């Protein structure tokens, strides 16, 4: 596969469930990002990882727990979510070392919290 | 805190007409500005990136201008086609040392009628 992939594409979970979103980039980039896109709100940056180290946490509630085991994989662990957390979660990557500012996005995971 | 606004929120034009999409931002201390396209239920595709030192960028039928001092960017799409129907998002990156953290506008949803 090429580019940025995300699984699952759709997820429905109850408020007491624990689930994980997965992102994988096949571009050799050093930076990876999680974004949240809610209805009627601009796309919001959640977390930034650079060479597996978290460099940004945009005041995200602790019920969202990111994990970056290597530069190619990024996870978002979810537990005890609220219905207002229902949104499209987008992953992106970029090659900041080479001065590449463009972020490449995956197709997203559509999350519904019941 | 940087705020990015896109007006109008939605736009409908007949095929062949030129499209003009507007983006404004409150803090002119940006490193670059990007325009993205998002198709329904999908991730974002980068269209154009303008560095803060540039006035415009062109790619095919697309032309984006940047007036950093007034906090404005405009995306022009010439001779629109039904395939141009999508949501267009602009995003600004702060000064380079702050990292590749994008602030997005709410988007303009475009419909090109055959």
Coordinates of N, CA, C and O in Angstrom, one line a residue, chain A residues 9 33 35 37 42-43 45 48 56 88 90 94 96 99-103 105-107, chain B residues 31-32 34 36 38 41-44 46 49 51 89 93 96 100-102 104-106:
Chain A
X9 N -12.1 1.9 9.0 CA -12.7 3.1 8.4 C -13.9 3.5 9.1 O -14.2 4.7 9.1
X33 N 0.5 12.8 12.8 CA -0.4 13.7 13.5 C -1.8 13.0 13.6 O -2.2 12.2 12.7
X35 N -5.8 14.3 14.0 CA -6.7 15.4 13.9 C -8.1 14.8 14.2 O -8.5 13.7 13.9
X37 N -12.2 15.8 13.3 CA -13.1 16.6 12.4 C -14.5 16.4 12.8 O -15.1 15.3 12.5
X42 N -14.2 23.4 12.7 CA -13.0 23.2 11.9 C -12.2 22.0 12.4 O -12.3 21.6 13.5
X43 N -11.4 21.5 11.5 CA -10.5 20.4 11.8 C -9.5 20.8 12.9 O -8.9 21.9 12.8
X45 N -6.2 19.9 15.5 CA -5.1 19.1 15.7 C -5.2 18.6 17.2 O -5.5 19.3 18.1
X48 N 0.9 15.5 18.0 CA 1.9 15.5 17.0 C 3.1 14.6 17.6 O 3.4 14.7 18.7
X56 N 3.4 17.5 20.7 CA 2.2 18.4 20.9 C 1.1 17.6 21.4 O 0.8 16.5 20.9
X88 N -14.9 12.4 12.7 CA -14.0 11.7 11.8 C -12.6 12.0 12.3 O -12.2 13.2 12.5
X90 N -8.7 11.8 11.7 CA -7.8 11.8 10.5 C -6.3 11.7 11.0 O -6.0 12.4 12.0
X94 N 4.2 13.9 7.7 CA 5.0 14.8 6.9 C 6.5 14.5 7.1 O 6.9 13.9 8.1
X96 N 9.3 16.6 7.8 CA 9.8 17.9 8.2 C 11.3 18.0 8.1 O 11.8 19.1 7.9
X99 N 12.4 19.5 5.0 CA 11.8 20.8 4.7 C 10.5 20.6 4.0 O 9.9 21.5 3.4
X100 N 9.9 19.4 4.0 CA 8.6 19.1 3.4 C 7.5 19.5 4.3 O 7.3 18.9 5.3
X101 N 6.8 20.6 4.0 CA 5.8 21.1 4.9 C 4.5 20.4 4.6 O 3.6 20.4 5.5
X102 N 4.3 19.8 3.5 CA 3.0 19.3 3.1 C 2.7 18.1 4.0 O 3.5 17.2 4.2
X103 N 1.5 18.1 4.6 CA 1.0 16.9 5.3 C 0.1 16.1 4.4 O -0.7 16.6 3.7
X105 N -2.6 13.1 4.3 CA -3.7 12.6 5.1 C -4.1 11.2 4.7 O -4.2 10.9 3.5
X106 N -4.6 10.5 5.7 CA -5.2 9.2 5.5 C -6.7 9.5 5.2 O -7.2 10.6 5.3
X107 N -7.5 8.4 4.9 CA -8.9 8.6 4.6 C -9.8 8.8 5.9 O -10.9 9.2 5.7
Chain B
X31 N 4.2 30.8 8.7 CA 5.3 30.3 7.9 C 4.8 29.9 6.5 O 5.6 30.1 5.6
X32 N 3.6 29.3 6.4 CA 3.1 29.1 5.1 C 1.6 28.9 5.2 O 1.0 28.8 6.3
X34 N -1.7 26.6 3.3 CA -2.0 25.5 2.4 C -3.5 25.5 2.1 O -4.3 25.8 2.9
X36 N -6.3 22.7 0.8 CA -6.6 21.3 0.7 C -8.0 21.1 0.1 O -8.9 21.9 0.2
X38 N -11.2 18.2 0.2 CA -11.7 17.0 0.9 C -13.0 16.6 0.2 O -14.0 17.3 0.1
X41 N -16.5 12.2 3.2 CA -16.1 11.0 3.9 C -14.7 10.5 3.7 O -14.3 9.4 4.0
X42 N -13.9 11.4 3.1 CA -12.5 11.0 2.8 C -11.5 12.0 3.5 O -11.9 13.0 4.0
X43 N -10.2 11.7 3.3 CA -9.2 12.5 3.9 C -8.9 13.7 3.0 O -9.7 14.0 2.1
X44 N -7.9 14.5 3.4 CA -7.6 15.7 2.7 C -6.5 15.5 1.7 O -5.6 14.7 1.9
X46 N -3.7 17.7 -0.5 CA -3.0 19.0 -0.6 C -3.1 19.5 -2.0 O -2.8 18.7 -3.0
X49 N 0.6 24.9 -1.7 CA 1.3 25.4 -0.5 C 2.0 26.7 -0.9 O 2.8 26.8 -1.9
X51 N 4.5 29.6 0.6 CA 5.4 30.1 1.7 C 5.1 31.5 2.0 O 4.6 32.3 1.1
X89 N -10.4 23.5 2.0 CA -10.0 23.9 3.3 C -8.7 24.7 3.2 O -7.8 24.3 2.4
X93 N 0.3 27.5 8.9 CA 1.3 27.0 9.8 C 2.0 28.2 10.5 O 2.4 29.1 9.8
X96 N 8.3 28.7 11.8 CA 8.9 27.3 11.6 C 9.2 26.7 12.9 O 9.0 25.5 13.1
X100 N 5.2 22.0 12.7 CA 4.2 21.9 11.7 C 2.8 21.7 12.2 O 2.2 20.6 12.0
X101 N 2.3 22.7 13.0 CA 1.0 22.6 13.6 C 0.0 23.5 12.8 O 0.1 24.7 12.8
X102 N -0.9 22.8 12.0 CA -1.8 23.6 11.2 C -3.0 24.0 11.9 O -3.6 23.2 12.7
X104 N -6.8 25.1 10.9 CA -7.7 25.0 9.7 C -8.9 26.0 9.8 O -9.4 26.3 10.9
X105 N -9.3 26.4 8.6 CA -10.6 27.1 8.5 C -11.7 26.1 8.4 O -11.5 24.8 8.4
X106 N -12.9 26.5 8.5 CA -14.1 25.6 8.5 C -14.4 25.1 7.1 O -15.2 24.1 7.0

